[in-house]
Coordinates of C-alpha atoms and ligand atoms in Angstrom, one line a residue:
X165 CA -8.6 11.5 30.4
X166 CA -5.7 11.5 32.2
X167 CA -2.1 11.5 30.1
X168 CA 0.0 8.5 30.4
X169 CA 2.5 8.9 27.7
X170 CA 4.2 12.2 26.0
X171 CA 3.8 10.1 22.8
X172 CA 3.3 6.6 21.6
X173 CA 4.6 5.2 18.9
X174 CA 2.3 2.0 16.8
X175 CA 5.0 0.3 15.7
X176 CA 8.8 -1.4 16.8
X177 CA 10.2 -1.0 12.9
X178 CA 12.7 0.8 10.9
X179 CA 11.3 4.1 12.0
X180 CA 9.1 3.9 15.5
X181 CA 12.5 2.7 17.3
X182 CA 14.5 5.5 16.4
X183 CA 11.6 7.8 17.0
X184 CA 11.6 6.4 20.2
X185 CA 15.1 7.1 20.6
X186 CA 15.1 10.5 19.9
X187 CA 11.6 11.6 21.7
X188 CA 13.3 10.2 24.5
X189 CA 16.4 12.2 23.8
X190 CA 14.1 15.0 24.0
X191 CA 13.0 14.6 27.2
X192 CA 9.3 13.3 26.5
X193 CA 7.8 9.7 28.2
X194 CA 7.3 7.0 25.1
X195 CA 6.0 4.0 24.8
X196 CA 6.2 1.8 21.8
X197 CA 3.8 -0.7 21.4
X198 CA 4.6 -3.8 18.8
X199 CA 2.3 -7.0 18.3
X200 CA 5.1 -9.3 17.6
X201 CA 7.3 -10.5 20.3
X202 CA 9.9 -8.2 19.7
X203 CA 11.6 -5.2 17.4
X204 CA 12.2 -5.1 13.8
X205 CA 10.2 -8.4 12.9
X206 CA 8.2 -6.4 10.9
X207 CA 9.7 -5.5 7.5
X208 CA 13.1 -4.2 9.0
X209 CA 14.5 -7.7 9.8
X210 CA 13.6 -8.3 5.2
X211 CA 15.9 -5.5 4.6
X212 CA 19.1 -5.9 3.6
X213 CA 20.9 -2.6 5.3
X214 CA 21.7 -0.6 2.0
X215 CA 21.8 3.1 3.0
X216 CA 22.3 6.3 0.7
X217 CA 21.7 9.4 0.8
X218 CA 22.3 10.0 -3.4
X219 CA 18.3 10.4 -4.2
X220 CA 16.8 13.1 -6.6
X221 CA 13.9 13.8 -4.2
X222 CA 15.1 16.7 -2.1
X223 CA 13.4 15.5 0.8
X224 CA 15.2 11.8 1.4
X225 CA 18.2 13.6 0.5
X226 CA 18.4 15.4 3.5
X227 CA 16.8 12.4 5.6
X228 CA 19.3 10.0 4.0
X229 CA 22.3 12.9 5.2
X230 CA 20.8 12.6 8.3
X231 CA 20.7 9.1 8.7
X232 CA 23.9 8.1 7.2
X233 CA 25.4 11.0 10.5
X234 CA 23.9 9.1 12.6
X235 CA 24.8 5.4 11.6
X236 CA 28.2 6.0 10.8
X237 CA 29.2 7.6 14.3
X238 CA 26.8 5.3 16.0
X239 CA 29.9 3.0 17.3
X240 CA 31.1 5.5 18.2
X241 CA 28.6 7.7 20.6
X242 CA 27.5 4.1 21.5
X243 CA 30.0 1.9 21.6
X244 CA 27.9 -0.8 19.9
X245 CA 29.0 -2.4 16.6
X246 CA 26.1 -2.2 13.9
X247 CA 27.7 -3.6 11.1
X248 CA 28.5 0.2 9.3
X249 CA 30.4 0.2 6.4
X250 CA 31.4 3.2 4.4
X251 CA 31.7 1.6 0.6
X252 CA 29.7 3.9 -1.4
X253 CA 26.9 2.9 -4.3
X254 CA 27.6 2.0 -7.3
X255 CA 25.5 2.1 -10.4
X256 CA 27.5 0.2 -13.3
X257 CA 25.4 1.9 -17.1
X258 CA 25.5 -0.3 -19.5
X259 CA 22.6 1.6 -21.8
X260 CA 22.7 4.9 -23.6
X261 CA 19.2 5.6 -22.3
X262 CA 20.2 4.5 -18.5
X263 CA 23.4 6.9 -18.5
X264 CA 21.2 9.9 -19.9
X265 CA 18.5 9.2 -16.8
X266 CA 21.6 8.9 -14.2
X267 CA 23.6 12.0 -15.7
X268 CA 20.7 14.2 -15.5
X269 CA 20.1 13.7 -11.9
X270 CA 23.7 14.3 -10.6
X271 CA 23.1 18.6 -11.4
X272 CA 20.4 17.9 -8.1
X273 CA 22.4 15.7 -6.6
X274 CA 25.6 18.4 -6.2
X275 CA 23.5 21.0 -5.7
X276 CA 22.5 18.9 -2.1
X277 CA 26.6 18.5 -1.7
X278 CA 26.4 15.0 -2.1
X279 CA 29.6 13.2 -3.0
X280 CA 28.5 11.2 -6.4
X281 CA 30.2 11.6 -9.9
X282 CA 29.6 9.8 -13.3
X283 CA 33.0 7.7 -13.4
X284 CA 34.4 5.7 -17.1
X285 CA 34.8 2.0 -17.1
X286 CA 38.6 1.6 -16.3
X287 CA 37.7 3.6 -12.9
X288 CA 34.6 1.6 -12.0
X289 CA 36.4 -1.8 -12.6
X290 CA 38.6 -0.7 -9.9
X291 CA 35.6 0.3 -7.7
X292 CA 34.1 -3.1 -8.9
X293 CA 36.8 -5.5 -9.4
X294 CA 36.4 -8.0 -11.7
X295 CA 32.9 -6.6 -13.6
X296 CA 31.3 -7.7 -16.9
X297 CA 33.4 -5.1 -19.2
X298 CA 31.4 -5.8 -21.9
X299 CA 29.4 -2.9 -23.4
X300 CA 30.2 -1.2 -20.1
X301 CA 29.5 2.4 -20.6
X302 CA 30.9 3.5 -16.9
X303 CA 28.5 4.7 -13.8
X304 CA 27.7 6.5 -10.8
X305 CA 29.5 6.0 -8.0
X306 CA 29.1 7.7 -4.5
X307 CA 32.2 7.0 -2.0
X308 CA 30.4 8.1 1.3
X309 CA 27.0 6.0 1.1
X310 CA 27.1 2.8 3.3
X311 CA 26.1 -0.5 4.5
X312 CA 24.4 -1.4 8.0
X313 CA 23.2 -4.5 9.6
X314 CA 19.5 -4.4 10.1
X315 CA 19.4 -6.4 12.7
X316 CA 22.2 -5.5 14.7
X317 CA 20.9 -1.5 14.6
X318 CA 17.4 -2.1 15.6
X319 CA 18.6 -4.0 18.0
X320 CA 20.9 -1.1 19.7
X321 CA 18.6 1.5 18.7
X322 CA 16.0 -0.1 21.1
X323 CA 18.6 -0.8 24.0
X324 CA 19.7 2.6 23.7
X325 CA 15.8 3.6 23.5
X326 CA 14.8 2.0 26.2
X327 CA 18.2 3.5 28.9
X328 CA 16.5 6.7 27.8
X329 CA 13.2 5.2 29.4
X330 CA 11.5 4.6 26.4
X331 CA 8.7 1.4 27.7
X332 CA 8.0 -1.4 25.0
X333 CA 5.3 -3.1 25.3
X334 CA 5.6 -6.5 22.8
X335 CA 3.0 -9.2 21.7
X336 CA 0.2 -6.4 21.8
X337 CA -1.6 -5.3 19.2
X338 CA -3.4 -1.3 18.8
X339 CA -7.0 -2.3 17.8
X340 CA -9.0 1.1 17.8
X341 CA -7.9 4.6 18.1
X342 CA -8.9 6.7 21.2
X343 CA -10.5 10.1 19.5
X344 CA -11.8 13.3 21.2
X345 CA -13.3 15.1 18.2
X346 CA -10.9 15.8 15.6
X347 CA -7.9 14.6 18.3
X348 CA -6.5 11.3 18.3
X349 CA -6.1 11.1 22.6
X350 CA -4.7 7.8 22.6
X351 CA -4.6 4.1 21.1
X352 CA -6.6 0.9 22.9
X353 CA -4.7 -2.6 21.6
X354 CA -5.6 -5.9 23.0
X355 CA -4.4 -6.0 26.1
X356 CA -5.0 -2.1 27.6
X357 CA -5.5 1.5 26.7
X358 CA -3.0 4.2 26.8
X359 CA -3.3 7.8 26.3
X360 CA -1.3 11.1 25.2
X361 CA -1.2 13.8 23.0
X362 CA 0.6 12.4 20.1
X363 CA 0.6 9.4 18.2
X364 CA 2.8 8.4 15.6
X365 CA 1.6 5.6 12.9
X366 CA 4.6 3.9 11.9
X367 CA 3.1 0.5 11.4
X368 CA 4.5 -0.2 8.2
X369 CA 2.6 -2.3 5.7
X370 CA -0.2 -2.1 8.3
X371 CA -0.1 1.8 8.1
X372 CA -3.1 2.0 6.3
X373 CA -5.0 0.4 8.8
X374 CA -4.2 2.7 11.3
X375 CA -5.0 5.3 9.1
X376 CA -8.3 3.9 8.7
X377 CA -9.0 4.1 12.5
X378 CA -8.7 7.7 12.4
X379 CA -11.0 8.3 8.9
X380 CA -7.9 8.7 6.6
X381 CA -7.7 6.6 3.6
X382 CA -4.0 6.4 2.6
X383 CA -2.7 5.5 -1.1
X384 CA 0.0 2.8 0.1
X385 CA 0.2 -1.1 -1.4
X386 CA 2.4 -3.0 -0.1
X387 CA 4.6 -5.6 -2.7
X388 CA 6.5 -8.3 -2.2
X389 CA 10.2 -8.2 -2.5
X390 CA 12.7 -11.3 -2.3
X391 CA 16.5 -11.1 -0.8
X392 CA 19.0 -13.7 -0.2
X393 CA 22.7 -14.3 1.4
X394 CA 25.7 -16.3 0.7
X395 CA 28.0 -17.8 2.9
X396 CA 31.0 -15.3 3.7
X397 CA 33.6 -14.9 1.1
X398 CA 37.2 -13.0 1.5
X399 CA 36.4 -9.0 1.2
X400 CA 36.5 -7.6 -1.9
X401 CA 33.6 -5.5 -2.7
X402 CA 33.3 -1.9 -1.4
X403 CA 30.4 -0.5 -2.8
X404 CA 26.5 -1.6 -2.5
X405 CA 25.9 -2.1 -6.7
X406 CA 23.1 -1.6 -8.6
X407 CA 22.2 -3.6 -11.8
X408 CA 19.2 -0.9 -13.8
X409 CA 18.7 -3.3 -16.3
X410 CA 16.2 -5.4 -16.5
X411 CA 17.2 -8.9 -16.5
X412 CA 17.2 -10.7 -19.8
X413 CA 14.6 -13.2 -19.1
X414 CA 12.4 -10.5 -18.7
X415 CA 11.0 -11.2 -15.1
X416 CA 13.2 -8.8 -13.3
X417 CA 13.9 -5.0 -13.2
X418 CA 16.5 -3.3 -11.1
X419 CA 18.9 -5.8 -8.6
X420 CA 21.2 -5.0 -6.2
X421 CA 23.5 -6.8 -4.0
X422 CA 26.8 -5.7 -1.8
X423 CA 29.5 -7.6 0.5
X424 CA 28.5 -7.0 4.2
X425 CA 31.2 -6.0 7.0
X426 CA 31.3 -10.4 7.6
X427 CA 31.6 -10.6 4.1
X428 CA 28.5 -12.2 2.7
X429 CA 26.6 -11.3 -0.4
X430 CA 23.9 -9.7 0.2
X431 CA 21.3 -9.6 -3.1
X432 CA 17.9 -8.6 -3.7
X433 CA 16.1 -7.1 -6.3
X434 CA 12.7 -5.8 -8.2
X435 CA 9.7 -7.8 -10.5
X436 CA 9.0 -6.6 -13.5
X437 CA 5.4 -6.9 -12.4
X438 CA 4.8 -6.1 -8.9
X439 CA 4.3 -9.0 -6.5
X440 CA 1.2 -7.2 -4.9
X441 CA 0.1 -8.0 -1.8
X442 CA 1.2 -9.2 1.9
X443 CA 2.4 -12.6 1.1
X444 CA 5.5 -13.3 2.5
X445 CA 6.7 -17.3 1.8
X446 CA 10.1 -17.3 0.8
X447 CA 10.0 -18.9 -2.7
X448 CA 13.6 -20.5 -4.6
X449 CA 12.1 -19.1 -8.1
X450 CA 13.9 -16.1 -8.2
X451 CA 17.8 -17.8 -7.2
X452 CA 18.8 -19.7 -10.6
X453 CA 17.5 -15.8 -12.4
X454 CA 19.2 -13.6 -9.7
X455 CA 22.5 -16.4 -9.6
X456 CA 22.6 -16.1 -13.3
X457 CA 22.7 -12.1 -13.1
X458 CA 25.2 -12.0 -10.7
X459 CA 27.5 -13.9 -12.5
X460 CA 26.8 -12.5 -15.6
X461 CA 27.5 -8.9 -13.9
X462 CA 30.5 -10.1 -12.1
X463 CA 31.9 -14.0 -13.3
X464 CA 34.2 -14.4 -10.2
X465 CA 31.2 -14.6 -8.0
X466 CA 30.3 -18.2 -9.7
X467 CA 30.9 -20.9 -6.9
X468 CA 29.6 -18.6 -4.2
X469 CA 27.1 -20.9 -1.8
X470 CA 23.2 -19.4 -1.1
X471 CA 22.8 -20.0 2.7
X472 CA 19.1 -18.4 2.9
X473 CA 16.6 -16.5 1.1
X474 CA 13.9 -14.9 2.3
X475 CA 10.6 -12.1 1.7
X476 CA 9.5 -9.3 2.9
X477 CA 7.0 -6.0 1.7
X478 CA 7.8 -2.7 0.5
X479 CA 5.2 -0.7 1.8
X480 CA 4.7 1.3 -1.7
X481 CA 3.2 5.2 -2.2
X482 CA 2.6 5.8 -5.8
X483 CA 5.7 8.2 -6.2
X484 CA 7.9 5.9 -4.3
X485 CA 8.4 8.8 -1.7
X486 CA 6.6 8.0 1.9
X487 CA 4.2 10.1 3.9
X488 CA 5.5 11.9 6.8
X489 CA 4.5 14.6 9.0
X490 CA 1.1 15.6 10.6
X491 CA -2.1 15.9 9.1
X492 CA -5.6 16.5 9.7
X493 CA -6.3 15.1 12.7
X494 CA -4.9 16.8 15.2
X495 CA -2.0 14.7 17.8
X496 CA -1.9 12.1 14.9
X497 CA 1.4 11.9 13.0
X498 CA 2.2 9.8 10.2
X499 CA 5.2 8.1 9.4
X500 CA 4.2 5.4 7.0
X501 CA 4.7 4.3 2.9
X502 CA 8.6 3.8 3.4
X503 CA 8.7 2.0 0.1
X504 CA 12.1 0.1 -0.6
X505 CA 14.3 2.8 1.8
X506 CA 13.0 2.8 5.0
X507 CA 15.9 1.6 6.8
X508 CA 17.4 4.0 5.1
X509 CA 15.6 7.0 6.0
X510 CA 14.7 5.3 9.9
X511 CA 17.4 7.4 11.4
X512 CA 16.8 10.7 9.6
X513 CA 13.1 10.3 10.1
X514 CA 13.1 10.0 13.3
X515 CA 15.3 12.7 14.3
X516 CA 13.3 15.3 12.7
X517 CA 9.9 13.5 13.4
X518 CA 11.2 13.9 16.9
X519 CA 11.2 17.8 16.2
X520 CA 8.5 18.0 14.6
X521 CA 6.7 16.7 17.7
X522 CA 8.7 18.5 20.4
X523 CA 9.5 22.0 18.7
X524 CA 6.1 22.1 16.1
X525 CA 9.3 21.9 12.7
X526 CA 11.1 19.4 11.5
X527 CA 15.2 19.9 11.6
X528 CA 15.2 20.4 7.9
X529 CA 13.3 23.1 6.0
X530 CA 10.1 22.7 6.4
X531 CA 9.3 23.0 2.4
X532 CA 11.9 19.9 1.8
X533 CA 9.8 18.1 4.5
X534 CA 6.3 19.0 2.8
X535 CA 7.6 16.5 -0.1
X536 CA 6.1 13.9 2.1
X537 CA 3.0 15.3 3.2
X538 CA 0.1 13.4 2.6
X539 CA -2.1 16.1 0.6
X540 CA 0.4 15.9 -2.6
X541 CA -0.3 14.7 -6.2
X542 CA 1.8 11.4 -5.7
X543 CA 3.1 12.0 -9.4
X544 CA 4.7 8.4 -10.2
X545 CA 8.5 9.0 -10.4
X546 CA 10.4 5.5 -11.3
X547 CA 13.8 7.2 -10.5
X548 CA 12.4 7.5 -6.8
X549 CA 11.6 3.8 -6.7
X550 CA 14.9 2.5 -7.2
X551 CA 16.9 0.4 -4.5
Ligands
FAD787 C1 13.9 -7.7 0.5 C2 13.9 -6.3 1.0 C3 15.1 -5.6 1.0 C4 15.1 -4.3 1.5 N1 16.3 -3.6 1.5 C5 16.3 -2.3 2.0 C6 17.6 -1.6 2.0 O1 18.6 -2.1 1.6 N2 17.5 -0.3 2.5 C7 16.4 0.3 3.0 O2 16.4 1.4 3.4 N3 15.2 -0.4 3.0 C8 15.2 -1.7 2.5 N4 14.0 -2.4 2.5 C9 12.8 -1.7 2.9 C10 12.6 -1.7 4.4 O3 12.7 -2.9 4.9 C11 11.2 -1.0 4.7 O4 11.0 0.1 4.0 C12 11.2 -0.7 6.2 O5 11.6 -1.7 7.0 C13 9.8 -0.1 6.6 O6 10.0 0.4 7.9 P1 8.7 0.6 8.8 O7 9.2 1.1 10.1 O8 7.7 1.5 8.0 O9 8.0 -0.8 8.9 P2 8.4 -2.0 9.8 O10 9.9 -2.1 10.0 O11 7.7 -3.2 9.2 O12 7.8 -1.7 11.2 C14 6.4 -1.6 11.4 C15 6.0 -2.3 12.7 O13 4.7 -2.1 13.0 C16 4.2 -3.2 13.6 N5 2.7 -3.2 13.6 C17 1.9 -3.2 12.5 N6 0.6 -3.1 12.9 C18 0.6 -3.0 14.3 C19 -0.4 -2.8 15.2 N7 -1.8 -2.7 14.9 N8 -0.1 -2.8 16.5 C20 1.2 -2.8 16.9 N9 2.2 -3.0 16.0 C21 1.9 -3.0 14.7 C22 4.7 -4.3 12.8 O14 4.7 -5.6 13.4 C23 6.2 -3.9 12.5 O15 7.1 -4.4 13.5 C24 13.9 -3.7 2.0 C25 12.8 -4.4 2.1 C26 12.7 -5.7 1.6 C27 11.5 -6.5 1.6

C-alpha cells in the first residue's frame, strides 16, 4: 500500500489539533479527519478553558508546564488573541480534612517547581474579594495557572495547523481500521481510505471505539458534566476557584467557576453520583443548586444574569489520569481518556506526542510519561479527578 500521509490523526479535539500542529512543525504530512462539520465540536467546545499545571500526578504536571508555555506566549508567536489569562487557581478550605488532603500534596507539587502555596484567610480574600469568611480556614493558591478560551484556541490552533499544511478533512467519519498484521497501515471512514505509518486515536469519548477496531479494549466511561455562563460583569476575579465541598443539598461534589478575559462567569461543576453515559441535553436542574453555591461562596455575585448552560462528557479512566503513548499494535498511538483536563493538557500532549512519533521519546522523561500508559493498574486516585 502506497503512503499517503506521515500520520493521521482520528479526531479535530482538544488534542488531535495541536498534534496536528506540532507533527506539522516537525516536518511530517497530516491529515486530520473529524465527522462533524468542523473543529472542537466534540467535547472541547463543553469546556470551559481552566488550565493548571498544579496536579500531584507527575505526569500532567509536566504536560500542564508544557501547555500553560505554550498558551501563554501563543499571542505572541501568533499574533492571535485566545482569550489567555494569567489569574492563578484558587482552592478556598473550609474543612480540616480538605486542608490536610491539599497540604500534603504541595511537598510534590514544589518538588516539580510549581508556583502554589497554602495562603490564610486575610490573604485569600484579597485573591478572592468579597468570599464567604465564614469558617474559612485559608487555601491554595497558584499565581501562574490560567484561563483560555476554548473556542477561540482550537480555532487558531487549526489555522495555524493547517499554514503548516496540515489537510482536514470534516463531516467524515473513520469506520474501520486498515491492519497489516499487528500494524495499524491506515484508517477507511465513510467517504475514502487513507494510509501511513501512524495513527493517533484521539477521538475523545469515542476513543474506545477506535480502540476496538484495533482488538484493544480500553477502561474509559465517559460522564456527563454541566457548565454555564453569565452575562459579562466588571473584572474582578483573578483566579479560576474551586469549591471541594460537596454542596449542602447533597447532589453536588467539587464546583468551579472563574471570570473570563470578557468578564463572564464561567461555572461548572461535579455530581455526587456520576451522570454516566453520552447524553448530552442541556438540563436547568443543576442552576438554582449551582446559583445558590455561588452566592453562598461569594454573596456579591447575587444578581448576576445566566445567559446559557450547556453539557458535555468527561471521557473518564478510572484514576482520572488518561492514556497516552503507544501500545501494542505497532503505528497505533493513543491519545484518549482526557477526563475533566484535556484542554488542559491538549497543548502539552501534543508537543510531546509529536516527539514521541518523530524522535521514538516523548520531550519529558520517559518514566513521567509511562504514568499514562495503557498497561498500568488504574489505581482510583480522587485527588486526580478534581477540576
Ligand atoms: C462542562 C465541562 C467543562 C470542562 N472544563 C474543562 C476545563 O476547564 N479544562 C480542561 O482542561 N478540560 C475541561 N473539560 C474537559 C475537556 O473538555 C475534555 O477533556 C477534552 O475536550 C477532551 O479532548 P479530546 O481531544 O480527547 O476530545 P474532543 O475534544 O471531544 O475531540 C475528539 C474528536 O474526535 C471526533 N471523533 C470521534 N469519533 C470519530 C470518528 N470515528 N471519526 C472521526 N472523528 C471522530 C469527535 O467528533 C471530536 O471532535 C471540560 C469538560 C466539560 C464537559
Amino acid at each position: 500500500m502506497s503512503q499517503d500521509y506521515d500520520a493521521i490523526i482520528i479526531g479535530a479535539g482538544s488534542v488531535g489539533v495541536p498534534t496536528a500542529y506540532f507533527l506539522a512543525k516537525e516536518g511530517m504530512k497530516v491529515l486530520v479527519i473529524e465527522k462533524n462539520a468542523s473543529a472542537g465540536q466534540g467535547e472541547n467546545k463543553a469546556a470551559i478553558g481552566g488550565v493548571r499545571a498544579t496536579h500531584s500526578d507527575p505526569a500532567k504536571i509536566k504536560i500542564c508546564q508544557e501547555s500553560l508555555k505554550i498558551f501563554s506566549t501563543w499571542k505572541e508567536n501568533t499574533g492571535t488573541d485566545i482569550g489567555w489569562k494569567e489569574g492563578g487557581y484558587c482552592f478556598p478550605i473550609y474543612r480540616e480534612q480538605d486542608a490536610a488532603m491539599m497540604q500534603a500534596i504541595l511537598p510534590i507539587q514544589k518538588r516539580h517547581e510549581l508556583n502554589i502555596d497554602w495562603i490564610g484567610d486575610d490573604e485569600l480574600a484579597k485573591v478572592v474579594p468579597g468570599i464567604n469568611r465564614n469558617g474559612l480556614l485559608g487555601g491554595t493558591y497558584s499565581p501562574e495557572d490560567g484561563q483560555v478560551s476554548p473556542l477561540m484556541a482550537i480555532e487558531s490552533f487549526t489555522h495555524e495547523a493547517r499554514k503548516l499544511g496540515v489537510e482536514f478533512k470534516f463531516r467524515e467519519g473513520v469506520q474501520e481500521l486498515a491492519m497489516e498484521g499487528n500494524a495499524v497501515t491506515g484508517v477507511k471512514t465513510n467517504k475514502g481510505e487513507y494510509s501511513a505509518p501512524a495513527v493517533l486515536n484521539a477521538a475523545g469519548a469515542k476513543g474506545t471505539q477506535i480502540c476496538k477496531m484495533a482488538g484493544l479494549n480500553i477502561p474509559i466511561v465517559p460522564d456527563s458534566h454541566e457548565a454555564g455562563i453569565t452575562s459579562p460583569v466588571k473584572r474582578f476575579l483573578d483566579p479560576l476557584v474551586v469549591d471541594i465541598r460537596p454542596g449542602p443539598e447533597g447532589k453536588t461534589k467539587n464546583f468551579y467557576f472563574g471570570q473570563v478575559e470578557s468578564g463572564q462567569i464561567i461555572f461548572c461543576y461535579t455530581p455526587i453520583d456520576p451522570i454516566i453515559g453520552e447524553d448530552k441535553r442541556a438540563t436547568s436542574e443543576f442552576m438554582p443548586i449551582l446559583a445558590r453555591r455561588l452566592v453562598d461562596l461569594i454573596p456579591r455575585m447575587k444578581g448576576l444574569t445566566i445567559r446559557r448552560l450547556w453539557r458535555g462528557l468527561y471521557p473518564m479512566t478510572p484514576d482520572g489520569v488518561p492514556i497516552v503513548g503507544k501500545c501494542k499494535v505497532d503505528g497505533f498511538y493513543l491519545c484518549i481518556g482526557m477526563c475533566g483536563q484535556g484542554f488542559m493538557m491538549g497543548p502539552g500532549i501534543g508537543a510531546n506526542l509529536a516527539n514521541l512519533i518523530v524522535k521514538d521519546k516523548p520531550i519529558m522523561k520517559q518514566s513521567t510519561w509511562d504514568f499514562m500508559r495503557l498497561d498500568r493498574s488504574f489505581k482510583t486516585d480522587d485527588v486526580e479527578r478534581l477540576a
